[in-house]
XYZ file of C-alpha atoms in Angstrom:
588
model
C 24.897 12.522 -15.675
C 23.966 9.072 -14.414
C 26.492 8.404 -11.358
C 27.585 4.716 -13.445
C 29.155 5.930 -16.992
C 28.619 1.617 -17.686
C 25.208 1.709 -15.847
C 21.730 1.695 -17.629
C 20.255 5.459 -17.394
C 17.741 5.683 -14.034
C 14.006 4.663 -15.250
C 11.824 7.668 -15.224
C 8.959 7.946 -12.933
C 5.475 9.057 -15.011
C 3.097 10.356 -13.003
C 0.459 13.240 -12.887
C 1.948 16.587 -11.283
C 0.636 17.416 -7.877
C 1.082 20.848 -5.840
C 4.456 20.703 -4.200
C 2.273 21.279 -0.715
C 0.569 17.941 -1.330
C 2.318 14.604 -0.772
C 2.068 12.580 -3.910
C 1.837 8.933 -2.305
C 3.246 6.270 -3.991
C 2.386 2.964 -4.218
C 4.394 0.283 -2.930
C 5.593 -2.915 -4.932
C 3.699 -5.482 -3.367
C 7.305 -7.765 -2.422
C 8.310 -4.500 -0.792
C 4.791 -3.850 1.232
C 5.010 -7.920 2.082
C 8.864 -7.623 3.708
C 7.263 -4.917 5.576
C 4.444 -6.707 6.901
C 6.592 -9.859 7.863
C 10.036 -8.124 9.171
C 10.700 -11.014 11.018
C 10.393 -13.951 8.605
C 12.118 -11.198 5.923
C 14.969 -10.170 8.089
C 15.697 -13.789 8.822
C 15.823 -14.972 5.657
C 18.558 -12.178 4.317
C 20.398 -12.880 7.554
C 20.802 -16.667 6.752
C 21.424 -16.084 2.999
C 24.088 -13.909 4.028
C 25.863 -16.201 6.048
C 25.482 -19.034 3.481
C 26.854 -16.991 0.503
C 29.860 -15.711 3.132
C 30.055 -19.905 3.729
C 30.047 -20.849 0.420
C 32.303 -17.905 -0.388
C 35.313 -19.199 1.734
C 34.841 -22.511 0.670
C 35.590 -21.635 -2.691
C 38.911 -19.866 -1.756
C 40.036 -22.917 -0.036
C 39.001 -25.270 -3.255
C 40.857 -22.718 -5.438
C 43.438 -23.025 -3.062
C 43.978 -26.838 -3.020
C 43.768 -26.872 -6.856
C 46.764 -24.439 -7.368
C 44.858 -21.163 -8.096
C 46.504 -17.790 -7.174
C 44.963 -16.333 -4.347
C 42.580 -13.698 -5.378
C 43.781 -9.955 -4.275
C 41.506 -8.861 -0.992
C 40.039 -12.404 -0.913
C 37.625 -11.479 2.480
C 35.976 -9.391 0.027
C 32.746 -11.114 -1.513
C 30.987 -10.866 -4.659
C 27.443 -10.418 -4.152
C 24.306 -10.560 -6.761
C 21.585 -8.958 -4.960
C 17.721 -8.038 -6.142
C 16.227 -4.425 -4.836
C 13.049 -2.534 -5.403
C 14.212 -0.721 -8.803
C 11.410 1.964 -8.119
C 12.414 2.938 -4.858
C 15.906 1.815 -3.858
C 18.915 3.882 -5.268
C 21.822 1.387 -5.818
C 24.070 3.606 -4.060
C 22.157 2.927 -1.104
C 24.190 -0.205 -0.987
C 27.615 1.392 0.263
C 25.793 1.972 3.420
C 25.156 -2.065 4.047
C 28.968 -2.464 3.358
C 28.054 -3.150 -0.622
C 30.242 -1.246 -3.250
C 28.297 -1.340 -6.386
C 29.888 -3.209 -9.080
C 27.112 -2.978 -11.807
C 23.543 -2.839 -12.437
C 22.303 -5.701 -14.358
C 18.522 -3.971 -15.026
C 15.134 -5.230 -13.159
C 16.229 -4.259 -9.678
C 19.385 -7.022 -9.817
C 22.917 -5.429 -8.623
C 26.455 -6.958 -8.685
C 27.830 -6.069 -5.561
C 30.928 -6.806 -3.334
C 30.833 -6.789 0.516
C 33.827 -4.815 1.867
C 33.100 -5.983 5.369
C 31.652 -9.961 5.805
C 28.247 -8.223 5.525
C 28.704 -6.791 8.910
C 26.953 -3.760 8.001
C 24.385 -5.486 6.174
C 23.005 -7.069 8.953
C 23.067 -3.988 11.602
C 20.691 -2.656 9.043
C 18.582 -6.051 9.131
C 18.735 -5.586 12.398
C 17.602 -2.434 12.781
C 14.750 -3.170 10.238
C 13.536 -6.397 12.331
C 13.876 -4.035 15.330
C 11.896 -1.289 13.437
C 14.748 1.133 14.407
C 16.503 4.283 13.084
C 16.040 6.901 10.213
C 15.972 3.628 7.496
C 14.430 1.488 9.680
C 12.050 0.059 6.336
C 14.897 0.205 4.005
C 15.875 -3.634 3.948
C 12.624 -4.335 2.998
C 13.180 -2.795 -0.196
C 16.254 -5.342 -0.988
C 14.254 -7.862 -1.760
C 16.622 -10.902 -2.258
C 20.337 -12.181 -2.084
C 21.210 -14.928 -4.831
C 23.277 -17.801 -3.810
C 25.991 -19.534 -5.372
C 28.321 -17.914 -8.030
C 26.707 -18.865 -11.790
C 24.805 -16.233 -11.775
C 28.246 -14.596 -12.951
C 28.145 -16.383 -15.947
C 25.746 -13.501 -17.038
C 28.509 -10.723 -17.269
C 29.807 -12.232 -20.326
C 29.236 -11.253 -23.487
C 26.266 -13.688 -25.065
C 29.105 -15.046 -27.933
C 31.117 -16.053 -24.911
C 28.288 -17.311 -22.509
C 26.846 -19.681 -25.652
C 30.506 -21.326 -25.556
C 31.632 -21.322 -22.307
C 30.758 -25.251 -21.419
C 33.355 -25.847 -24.506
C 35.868 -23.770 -23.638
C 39.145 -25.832 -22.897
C 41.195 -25.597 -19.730
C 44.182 -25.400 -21.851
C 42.353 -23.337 -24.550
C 44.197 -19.831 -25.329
C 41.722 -17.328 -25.843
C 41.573 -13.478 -26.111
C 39.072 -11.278 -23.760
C 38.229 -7.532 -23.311
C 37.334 -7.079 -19.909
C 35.708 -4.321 -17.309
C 36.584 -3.510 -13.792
C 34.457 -1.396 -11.269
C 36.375 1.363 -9.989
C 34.491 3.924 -8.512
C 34.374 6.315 -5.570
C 30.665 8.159 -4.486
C 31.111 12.011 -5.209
C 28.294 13.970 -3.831
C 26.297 16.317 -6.393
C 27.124 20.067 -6.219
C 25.171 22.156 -4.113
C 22.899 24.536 -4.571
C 22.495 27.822 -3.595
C 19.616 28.150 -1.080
C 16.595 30.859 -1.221
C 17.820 32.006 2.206
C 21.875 31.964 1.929
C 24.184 34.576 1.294
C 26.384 34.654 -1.785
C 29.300 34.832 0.836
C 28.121 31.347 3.052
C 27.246 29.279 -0.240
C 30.661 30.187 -1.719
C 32.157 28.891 1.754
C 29.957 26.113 1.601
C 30.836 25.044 -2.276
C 34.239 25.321 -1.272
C 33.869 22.944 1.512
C 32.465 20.636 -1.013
C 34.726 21.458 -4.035
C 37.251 20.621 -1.279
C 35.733 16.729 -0.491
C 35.169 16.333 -4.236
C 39.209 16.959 -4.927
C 39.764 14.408 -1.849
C 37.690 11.772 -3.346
C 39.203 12.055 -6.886
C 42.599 11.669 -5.454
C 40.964 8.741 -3.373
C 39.425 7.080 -6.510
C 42.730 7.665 -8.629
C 44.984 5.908 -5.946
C 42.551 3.285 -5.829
C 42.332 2.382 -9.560
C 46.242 2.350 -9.583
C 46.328 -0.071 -6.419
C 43.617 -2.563 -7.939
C 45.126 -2.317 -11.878
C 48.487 -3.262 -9.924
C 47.110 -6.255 -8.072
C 45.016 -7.259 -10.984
C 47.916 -7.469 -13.072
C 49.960 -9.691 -11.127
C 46.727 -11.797 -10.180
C 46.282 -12.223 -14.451
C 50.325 -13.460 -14.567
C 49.468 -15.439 -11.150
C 46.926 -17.410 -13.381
C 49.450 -17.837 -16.570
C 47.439 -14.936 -18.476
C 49.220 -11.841 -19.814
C 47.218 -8.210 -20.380
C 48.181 -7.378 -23.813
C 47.316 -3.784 -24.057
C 47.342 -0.594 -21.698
C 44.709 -0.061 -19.058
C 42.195 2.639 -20.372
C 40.206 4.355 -17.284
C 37.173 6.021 -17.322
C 34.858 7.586 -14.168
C 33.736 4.084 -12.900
C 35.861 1.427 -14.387
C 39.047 0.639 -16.299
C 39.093 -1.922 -19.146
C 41.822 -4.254 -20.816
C 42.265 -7.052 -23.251
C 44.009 -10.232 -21.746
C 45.004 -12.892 -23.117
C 44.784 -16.359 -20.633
C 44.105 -20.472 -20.776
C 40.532 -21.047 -20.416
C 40.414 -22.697 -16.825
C 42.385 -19.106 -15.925
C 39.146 -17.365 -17.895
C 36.540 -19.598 -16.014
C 38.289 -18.702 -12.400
C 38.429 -15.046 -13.604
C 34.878 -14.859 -14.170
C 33.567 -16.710 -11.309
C 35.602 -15.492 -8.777
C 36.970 -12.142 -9.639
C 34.867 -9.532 -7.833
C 35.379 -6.753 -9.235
C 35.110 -7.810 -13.289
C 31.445 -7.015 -14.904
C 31.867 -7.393 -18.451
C 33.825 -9.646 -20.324
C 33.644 -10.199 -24.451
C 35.597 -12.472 -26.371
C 38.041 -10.364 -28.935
C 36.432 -10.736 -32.449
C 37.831 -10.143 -35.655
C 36.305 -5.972 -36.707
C 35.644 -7.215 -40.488
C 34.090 -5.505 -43.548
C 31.225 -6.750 -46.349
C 32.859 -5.792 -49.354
C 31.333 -6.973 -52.633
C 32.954 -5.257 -55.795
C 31.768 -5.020 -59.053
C 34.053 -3.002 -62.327
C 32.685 -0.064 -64.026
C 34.933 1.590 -66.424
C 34.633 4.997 -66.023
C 36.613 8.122 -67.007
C 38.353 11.049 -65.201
C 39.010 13.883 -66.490
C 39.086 16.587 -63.803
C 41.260 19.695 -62.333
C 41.631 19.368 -58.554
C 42.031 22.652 -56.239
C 43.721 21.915 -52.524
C 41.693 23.456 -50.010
C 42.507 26.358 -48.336
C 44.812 26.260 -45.043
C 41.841 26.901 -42.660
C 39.384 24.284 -44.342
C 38.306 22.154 -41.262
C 39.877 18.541 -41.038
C 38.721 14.622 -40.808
C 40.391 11.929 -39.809
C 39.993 9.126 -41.830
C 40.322 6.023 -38.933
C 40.321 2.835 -41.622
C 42.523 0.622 -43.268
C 44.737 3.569 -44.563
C 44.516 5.267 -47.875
C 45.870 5.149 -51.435
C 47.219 8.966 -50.776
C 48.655 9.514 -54.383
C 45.338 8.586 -56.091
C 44.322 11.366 -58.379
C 40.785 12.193 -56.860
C 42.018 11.667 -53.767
C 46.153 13.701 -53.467
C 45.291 17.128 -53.341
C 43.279 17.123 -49.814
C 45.231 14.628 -48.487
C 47.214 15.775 -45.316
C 50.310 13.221 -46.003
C 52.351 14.906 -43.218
C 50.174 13.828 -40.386
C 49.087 9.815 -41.671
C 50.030 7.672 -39.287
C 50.239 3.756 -39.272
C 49.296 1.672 -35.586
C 49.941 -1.991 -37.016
C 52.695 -3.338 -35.018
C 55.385 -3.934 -37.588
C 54.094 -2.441 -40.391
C 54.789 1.268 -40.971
C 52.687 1.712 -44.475
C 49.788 3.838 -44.614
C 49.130 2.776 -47.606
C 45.569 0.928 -48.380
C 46.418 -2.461 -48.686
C 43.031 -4.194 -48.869
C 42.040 -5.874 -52.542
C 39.413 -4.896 -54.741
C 39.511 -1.696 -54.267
C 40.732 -1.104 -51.053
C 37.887 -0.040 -47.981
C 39.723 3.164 -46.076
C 40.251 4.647 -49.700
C 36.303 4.338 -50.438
C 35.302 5.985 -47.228
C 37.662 8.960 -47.856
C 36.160 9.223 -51.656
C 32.468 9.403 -50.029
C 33.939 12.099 -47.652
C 35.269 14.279 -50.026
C 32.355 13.664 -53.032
C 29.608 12.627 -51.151
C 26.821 10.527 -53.692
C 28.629 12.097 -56.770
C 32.026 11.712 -57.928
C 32.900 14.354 -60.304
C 34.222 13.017 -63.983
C 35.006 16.715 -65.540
C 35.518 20.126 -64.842
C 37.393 22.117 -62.138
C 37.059 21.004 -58.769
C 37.518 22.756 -55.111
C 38.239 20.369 -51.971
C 37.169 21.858 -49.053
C 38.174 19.157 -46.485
C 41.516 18.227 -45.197
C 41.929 14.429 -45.050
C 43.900 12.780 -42.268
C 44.978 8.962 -42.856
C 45.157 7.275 -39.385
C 45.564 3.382 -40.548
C 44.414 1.022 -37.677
C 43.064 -2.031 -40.414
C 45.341 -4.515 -42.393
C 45.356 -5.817 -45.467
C 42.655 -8.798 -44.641
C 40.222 -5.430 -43.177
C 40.843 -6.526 -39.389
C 42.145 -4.849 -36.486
C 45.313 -6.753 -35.280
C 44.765 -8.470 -31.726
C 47.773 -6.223 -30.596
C 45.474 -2.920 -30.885
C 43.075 -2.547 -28.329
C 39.801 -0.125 -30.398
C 39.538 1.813 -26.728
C 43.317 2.710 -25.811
C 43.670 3.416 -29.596
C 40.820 6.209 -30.000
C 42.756 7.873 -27.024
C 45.807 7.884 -28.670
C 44.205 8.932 -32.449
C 42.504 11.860 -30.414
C 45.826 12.732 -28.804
C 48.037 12.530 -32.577
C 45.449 14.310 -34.474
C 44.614 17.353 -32.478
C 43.883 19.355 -35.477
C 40.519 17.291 -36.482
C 37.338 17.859 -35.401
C 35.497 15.166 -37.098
C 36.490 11.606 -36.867
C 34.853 8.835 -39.505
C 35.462 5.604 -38.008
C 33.853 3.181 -40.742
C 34.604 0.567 -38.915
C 32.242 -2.421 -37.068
C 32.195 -5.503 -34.939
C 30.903 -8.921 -37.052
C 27.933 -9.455 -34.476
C 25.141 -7.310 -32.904
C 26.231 -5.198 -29.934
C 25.447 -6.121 -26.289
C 22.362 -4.110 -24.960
C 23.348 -4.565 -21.011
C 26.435 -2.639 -20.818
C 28.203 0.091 -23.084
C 31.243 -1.462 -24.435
C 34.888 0.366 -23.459
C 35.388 0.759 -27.238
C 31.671 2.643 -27.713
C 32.223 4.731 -23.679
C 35.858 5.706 -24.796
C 34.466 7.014 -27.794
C 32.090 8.650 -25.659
C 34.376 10.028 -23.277
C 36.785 11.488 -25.799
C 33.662 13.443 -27.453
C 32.108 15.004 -24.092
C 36.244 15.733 -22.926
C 37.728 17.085 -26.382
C 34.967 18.374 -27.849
C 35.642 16.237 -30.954
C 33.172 14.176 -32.831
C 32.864 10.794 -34.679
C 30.853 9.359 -37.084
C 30.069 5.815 -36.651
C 28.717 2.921 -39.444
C 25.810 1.026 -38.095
C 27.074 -2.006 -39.254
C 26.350 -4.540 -41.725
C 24.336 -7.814 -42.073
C 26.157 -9.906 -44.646
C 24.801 -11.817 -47.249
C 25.472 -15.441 -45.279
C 27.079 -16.341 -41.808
C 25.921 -20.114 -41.728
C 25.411 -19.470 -38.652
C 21.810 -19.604 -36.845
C 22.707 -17.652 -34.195
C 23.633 -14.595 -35.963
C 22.168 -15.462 -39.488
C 22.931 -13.519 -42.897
C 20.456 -12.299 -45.347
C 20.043 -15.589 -47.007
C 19.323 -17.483 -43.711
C 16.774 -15.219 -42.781
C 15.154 -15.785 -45.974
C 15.395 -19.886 -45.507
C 14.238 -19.445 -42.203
C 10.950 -16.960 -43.548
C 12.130 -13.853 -41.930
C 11.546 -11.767 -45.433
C 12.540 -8.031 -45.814
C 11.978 -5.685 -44.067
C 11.223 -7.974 -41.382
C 14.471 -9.396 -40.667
C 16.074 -5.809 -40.044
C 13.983 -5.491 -37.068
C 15.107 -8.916 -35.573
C 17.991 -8.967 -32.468
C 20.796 -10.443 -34.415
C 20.229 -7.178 -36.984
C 21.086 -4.615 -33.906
C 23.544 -2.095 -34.593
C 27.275 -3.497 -33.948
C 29.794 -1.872 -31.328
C 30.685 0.868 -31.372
C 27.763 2.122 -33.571
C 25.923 2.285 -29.868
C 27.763 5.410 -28.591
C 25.934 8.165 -27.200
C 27.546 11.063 -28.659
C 28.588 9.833 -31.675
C 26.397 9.767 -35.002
C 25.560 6.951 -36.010
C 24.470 6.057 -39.689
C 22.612 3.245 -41.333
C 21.898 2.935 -45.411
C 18.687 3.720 -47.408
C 18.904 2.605 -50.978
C 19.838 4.073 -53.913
C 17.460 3.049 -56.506
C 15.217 0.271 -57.366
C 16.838 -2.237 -59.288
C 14.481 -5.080 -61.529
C 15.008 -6.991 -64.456
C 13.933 -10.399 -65.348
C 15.471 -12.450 -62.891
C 16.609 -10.134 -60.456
C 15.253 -7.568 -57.868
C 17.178 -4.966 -54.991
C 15.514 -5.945 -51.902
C 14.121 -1.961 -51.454
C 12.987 1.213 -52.980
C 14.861 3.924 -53.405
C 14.598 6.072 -49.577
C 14.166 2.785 -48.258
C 16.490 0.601 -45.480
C 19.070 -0.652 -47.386
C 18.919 -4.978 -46.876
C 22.288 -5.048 -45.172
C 22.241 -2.085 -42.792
C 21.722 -2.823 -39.032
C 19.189 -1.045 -36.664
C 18.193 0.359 -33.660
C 17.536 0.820 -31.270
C 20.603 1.057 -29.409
C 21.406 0.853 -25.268
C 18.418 2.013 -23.426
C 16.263 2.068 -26.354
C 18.268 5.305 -27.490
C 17.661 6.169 -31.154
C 20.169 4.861 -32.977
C 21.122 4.806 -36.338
C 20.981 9.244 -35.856
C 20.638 9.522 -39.606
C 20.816 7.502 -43.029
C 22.806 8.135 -45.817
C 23.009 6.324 -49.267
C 25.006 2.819 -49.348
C 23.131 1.193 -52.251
C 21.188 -2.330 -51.941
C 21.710 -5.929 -52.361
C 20.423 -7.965 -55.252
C 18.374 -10.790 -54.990
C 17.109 -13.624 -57.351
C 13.525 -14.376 -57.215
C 13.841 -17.488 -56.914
C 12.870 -19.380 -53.541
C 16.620 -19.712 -52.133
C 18.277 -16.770 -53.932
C 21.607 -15.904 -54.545
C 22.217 -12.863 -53.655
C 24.532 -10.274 -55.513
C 25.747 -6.476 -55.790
C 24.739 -4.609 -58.815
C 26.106 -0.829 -59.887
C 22.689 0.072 -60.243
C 21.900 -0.490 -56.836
C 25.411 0.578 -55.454
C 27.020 3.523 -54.244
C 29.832 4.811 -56.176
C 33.162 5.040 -54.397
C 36.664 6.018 -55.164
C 38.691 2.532 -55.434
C 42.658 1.846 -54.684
C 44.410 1.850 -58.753
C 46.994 -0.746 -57.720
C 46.079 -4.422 -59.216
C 44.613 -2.568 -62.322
C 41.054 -0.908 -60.605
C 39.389 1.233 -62.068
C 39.704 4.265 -60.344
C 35.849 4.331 -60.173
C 33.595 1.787 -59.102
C 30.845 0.555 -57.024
C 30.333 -0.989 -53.838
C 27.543 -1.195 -51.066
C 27.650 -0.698 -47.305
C 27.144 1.598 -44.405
C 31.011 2.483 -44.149
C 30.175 4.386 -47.162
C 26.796 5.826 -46.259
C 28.752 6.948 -43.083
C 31.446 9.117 -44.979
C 29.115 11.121 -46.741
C 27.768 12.321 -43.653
C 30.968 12.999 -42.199
């Protein structure tokens, strides 16, 4: 396990093996090999950036101070972006100059915060310049110390950093935001060649022993800094509008605060290292009407037939392909104020599809006798417009799903962010969902996310601007505003993009693929720390296009997948729809 949950995983050294007796010698980066060569000139220069970034550090509290800002809990404590050898320095390293490690940022560059005015930092410069001690060539290894505070403007999210010179004083806006918590545990030991059973069971107790300590250490201190954060966020005229949700590093939160309270928060906060702007978790829904006709007997499955959770915009639970598996005891609505679990989204509904392409997979059946075989459980998180109310917070709301719905195993959560997700950090919704796998051995299936057909945005362009621009398929899926969208970048989950269903072609019209082939909308990897991601692909049909130069671009049944659609308004209870929400349920 990597000792940051939020961390990028440690780089992997390649090298050609060498006979443990031998001393493989490595060579040194060539900043590294210079500090050590000029430990003078080197040591002096961290010494005086220290003192300037301590300098300008304090002069900041007293600006904030004159200007009416809340004083910032443990103020003598001082943010710190540093640069390291990121072959040969372990960031932990750090809590030994006085540094607690706040986040790494990749290429050797650490967010830090000194715990003691860099007093320990420069006994270790010190000793370095002095060529002194056990780690006497350590500091050459940290290569640099970054003045200022903008470099903070890099924890947020790159939605929020393209906006920030905008943003209002007395603008209102909604953030989700990380804070380092963590305590150093020490790695089990081993049992050594030499030891008795008896002195390594003495000596793992010892250890087991430190490791309880710590824990109790770590848990005290996440309580004391939620507790001061808090009343530092209502200090500032800001309000946290959901719980705290903690994990083995960090704890994350979504506030809501003026935007001069968000720009102090950012840059002068020490412990915060992520911070995205709330965005509405929307759907691509074309629709197109089929008639088609059912005429089938359904059997309930048996009592001990394994159970999903359906985590969408609620169900239709009364629809006749859909009643008999339908566990209507345990549905549960979280929309503040509204109690329905009923599927309330138009043309056709959304969490009502997903459950069809659970329980049919590619083929609805139209005749005969059929047997479910899967329990469905209706946990409603999605309104009627397909978004997630501010009020719910996606990470505190998987924990409390997991903790209502004990029985399931399997959790299909067809639901996606609009944009790409960010590749520095895991997001709290994507590391809860991570943590609730690895700690109650459950497991979700996650959409990859769609591109729609047209953002009019360049930024984070639809289909049709990638075409104006001359990005043609397949091209465009491989581009960084098609990345998979949070949480579809979960480690543990499985995630699943679209292939196509058929080829579609007629005289004016073509489907952008092949049958087998990426479908036009469905987003790709890879994901954080150029993990696989989407796992697998399932079939979600294919946009239409004209071929003319600037087409319009349109869903076809041909080139859809069939789905299971809401009856209320007069649907069909058949029909056809595209997306990877619905390649996702088949695989769940």
């Amino acid at each position: 396990m990597p000792q940051f949950p939020h961390l990028p995983l440690p780089k992997k050294i390649q090298a050609s093996y060498k006979h443990r007796g031998i001393p493989i010698e490595r060579q040194l980066a060539e900043t590294t090999e210079t500090n050590l060569q000029n430990r003078r000139t080197h040591g002096r220069n961290l010494r005086r950036s220290a003192n300037q970034l301590r300098d300008f550090w304090f002069e900041e509290q007293e600006n904030r101070s004159s200007l009416g800002f809340p004083d910032l809990p443990n103020s003598d404590i001082i943010p710190v972006f540093l640069q390291i050898d990121p072959e040969l320095f372990d960031p932990e390293s750090l809590y030994s100059f006085g540094i607690e490690v706040i986040s790494e940022e990749g290429n050797g560059y650490i967010i830090g915060a000194s715990t003691d005015n860099f007093v320990s930092l420069k006994e270790k410069i010190n000793k370095f310049v002095a060529n002194e001690g056990k780690f006497k060539n350590k500091a050459a290894q940290l290569w640099n110390i970054i003045q200022g505070n903008q470099w903070r403007i890099e924890i947020l999210s790159p939605e929020l950093r393209e906006k920030w010179e905008d943003i209002a004083d007395d603008e209102i806006i909604l953030v989700d935001v990380s804070i380092a918590c963590y305590l150093k545990i020490s790695k089990a030991p081993y049992r050594k060649n030499v030891e008795s059973m008896r002195a390594y069971r003495a000596r793992y107790a010892r250890w087991q022993a430190r490791k309880n300590a710590i824990e109790a250490a770590r848990f005290d201190l996440e309580e004391q800094r939620q507790d001061e954060f808090q009343q530092f966020i209502q200090a500032t005229g800001g309000e946290i509008v959901t719980s705290f949700v903690s994990y083995e590093d960090s704890f994350s939160c979504r506030l809501r605060l003026p935007g001069i309270a968000l720009k102090d928060l950012v840059l002068n906060y020490q412990y915060l290292f992520d911070v995205s702007e709330y965005e509405d978790i929307t759907f691509l829904n074309p629709v197109t009407n089929e008639q088609e006709t059912i005429g089938v007997d359904f059997i309930a499955p048996e009592n001990t037939d394994p159970v999903i959770c359906v985590i969408d915009s609620g169900i239709q639970e009364n629809h006749q392909l859909l009643s008999d598996a339908i566990d209507s005891g345990s549905s549960h609505s979280y929309l503040p104020g509204n109690a329905s679990v009923a599927d309330e989204v138009s043309d056709g509904g959304h969490g009502t599809k997903v459950t069809g392409g659970v329980l049919f997979g590619n083929e609805i059946p139209k005749e005969g006798e059929y047997v479910h075989e899967i329990w469905i459980q209706n946990a409603r998180i999605l309104n009627q417009h397909k978004l997630i109310p501010e009020q719910i917070y996606p990470p505190q709301i998987m924990e409390q799903i997991v903790v209502d719905y004990e029985e399931a195993k399997i959790f299909n959560l067809s639901i996606n962010a609009t944009r790409p997700c960010n590749v520095t950090h895991m997001s709290s919704w994507a590391a809860t969902i991570d943590k609730l796998s690895n700690e109650n051995d459950k497991l979700f299936i996650v959409s990859a996310g769609n591109i729609y057909r047209e953002t009019g945005s360049a930024n984070f362009p639809g289909i049709s601007e990638y075409i104006a621009a001359g990005h043609n398929y397949p091209a465009f899926l491989l581009r960084n505003p098609s990345r998979i969208s949070n949480p579809a970048q979960s480690c543990f989950a499985i995630t699943v993009g679209s292939v196509c269903t058929s080829k579609f072609q007629d005289d004016d019209r073509t489907s952008f693929g092949e049958r087998d082939e990426p479908s036009s909308f469905s987003r790709t990897g890879p994901g954080l720390w150029r993990m696989i991601k989407p796992d697998v692909v399932e079939y979600g049909g294919d946009y239409v296009r004209e071929k003319s130069a600037n087409p319009l671009i349109t869903v076809v049944p041909a080139s859809s997948a069939q789905v299971v659609k809401t009856t209320i308004n007069g649907n069909n209870a058949v029909g056809y729809d595209i997306g990877t929400s619905y390649a996702a349920s088949k695989v769940s």
